[in-house]
Amino acid sequence: MSTLERIERHFGQGLTALIPPLWGKPVVAALLRSYLNRVQGLEDDIFEVLAAFDVNTCDATRLAILGKVVGQANFGWDLETYRNVVRARIAANRSHGLEEDILKVLHLAGGITEHVTITAHAPATLTIALGETITDAAATALDFLLPKTRAAGVQLHLFRPVDDPAAGAALTWGSALDASVGGDLDSTASPIPDTPTLYSVHVL
């Protein structure tokens, strides 16, 4: 995808683009300057607005506007978390349901950069196993964004490690692939074999 390139010297470039017979003509140069100075001012204003609404640097008010544009409300996240979620929502909106699209959303919304296993199951199911813990805010964001990233008709099973055994026992699957069954994750039913780790499992 191409990016906008700012031109800071429209008049100078305009002068160099003149054909040789017009070089050194004060009237031509004055006429060219009168037009290109307005072009320069318009471009400067456009880039100032773009900078003000840059998702990476904008303030909370402008970020909320960007969130509305891309369809992402703030569900109580702090500014930087919401900034990450808006970035991830943009990626989800552009998703084709491919593995790299899912990985991009995981990275943007959850800060997950490695130790991710994505496994395809029949019929039309993907298991996403995270090898690192994430914050509750990131988990909430992923629960919301991953369904918008997947291909239509594909079910997602998100496994994420939890530190709190009580929370893990309340949220993990049991020996059957049934989200309603609590207890420690049974390795025979797990896409991550031979692990004693407690996982919070989300069917999305």
GROMACS .gro file of N, CA and C in nm, residues 4-5 15 41 51 56-57 86-87 90 93-94 101 111 117 123-124 131 144 148 169 175 196 204:
model
   72
    4LEU      N    1   0.124   0.852   0.144
    4LEU     CA    2   0.130   0.989   0.094
    4LEU      C    3   0.268   1.047   0.118
    5GLU      N    4   0.320   1.112   0.017
    5GLU     CA    5   0.451   1.176   0.029
    5GLU      C    6   0.431   1.327   0.029
   15LEU      N    7   0.924   2.553  -1.063
   15LEU     CA    8   1.023   2.626  -1.143
   15LEU      C    9   1.110   2.533  -1.223
   41GLY      N   10  -0.014   2.573   0.070
   41GLY     CA   11  -0.090   2.596   0.192
   41GLY      C   12  -0.196   2.488   0.214
   51ALA      N   13  -0.194   1.444   1.067
   51ALA     CA   14  -0.111   1.422   1.185
   51ALA      C   15  -0.194   1.426   1.313
   56ASN      N   16  -0.156   0.663   1.607
   56ASN     CA   17  -0.041   0.638   1.692
   56ASN      C   18  -0.010   0.753   1.788
   57THR      N   19  -0.060   0.872   1.757
   57THR     CA   20  -0.021   0.988   1.837
   57THR      C   21  -0.135   1.078   1.881
   86VAL      N   22  -0.798   0.005   1.862
   86VAL     CA   23  -0.838   0.070   1.736
   86VAL      C   24  -0.747   0.025   1.622
   87ARG      N   25  -0.617   0.015   1.649
   87ARG     CA   26  -0.526  -0.037   1.547
   87ARG      C   27  -0.567  -0.178   1.507
   90ILE      N   28  -0.882  -0.186   1.293
   90ILE     CA   29  -0.852  -0.153   1.153
   90ILE      C   30  -0.802  -0.278   1.081
   93ASN      N   31  -1.092  -0.517   1.028
   93ASN     CA   32  -1.180  -0.472   0.920
   93ASN      C   33  -1.122  -0.508   0.783
   94ARG      N   34  -0.990  -0.516   0.776
   94ARG     CA   35  -0.924  -0.547   0.648
   94ARG      C   36  -0.894  -0.696   0.633
  101ASP      N   37  -0.366  -1.269   0.923
  101ASP     CA   38  -0.457  -1.165   0.972
  101ASP      C   39  -0.486  -1.184   1.120
  111GLY      N   40  -0.054  -0.751   2.220
  111GLY     CA   41   0.091  -0.742   2.235
  111GLY      C   42   0.160  -0.876   2.223
  117THR      N   43   0.009  -2.079   1.869
  117THR     CA   44  -0.016  -2.196   1.785
  117THR      C   45  -0.158  -2.187   1.731
  123PRO      N   46  -1.511  -2.969   1.175
  123PRO     CA   47  -1.539  -2.889   1.056
  123PRO      C   48  -1.526  -2.740   1.085
  124ALA      N   49  -1.452  -2.669   1.004
  124ALA     CA   50  -1.443  -2.522   1.006
  124ALA      C   51  -1.417  -2.465   1.145
  131GLY      N   52   0.087  -1.887   2.420
  131GLY     CA   53   0.188  -1.939   2.510
  131GLY      C   54   0.231  -1.841   2.616
  144PHE      N   55  -1.358  -0.970   2.148
  144PHE     CA   56  -1.442  -0.887   2.062
  144PHE      C   57  -1.391  -0.885   1.918
  148LYS      N   58  -1.434  -1.094   1.441
  148LYS     CA   59  -1.443  -1.006   1.325
  148LYS      C   60  -1.326  -1.029   1.229
  169ALA      N   61  -0.984  -2.267   3.691
  169ALA     CA   62  -1.075  -2.378   3.710
  169ALA      C   63  -1.216  -2.341   3.669
  175SER      N   64  -1.258  -3.274   3.038
  175SER     CA   65  -1.208  -3.379   2.953
  175SER      C   66  -1.279  -3.385   2.819
  196PRO      N   67   0.061  -2.897   3.214
  196PRO     CA   68  -0.019  -2.880   3.335
  196PRO      C   69  -0.076  -2.741   3.350
  204LEU      N   70  -1.541  -1.857   2.039
  204LEU     CA   71  -1.579  -1.731   1.974
  204LEU      C   72  -1.651  -1.758   1.843
   0.00000   0.00000   0.00000
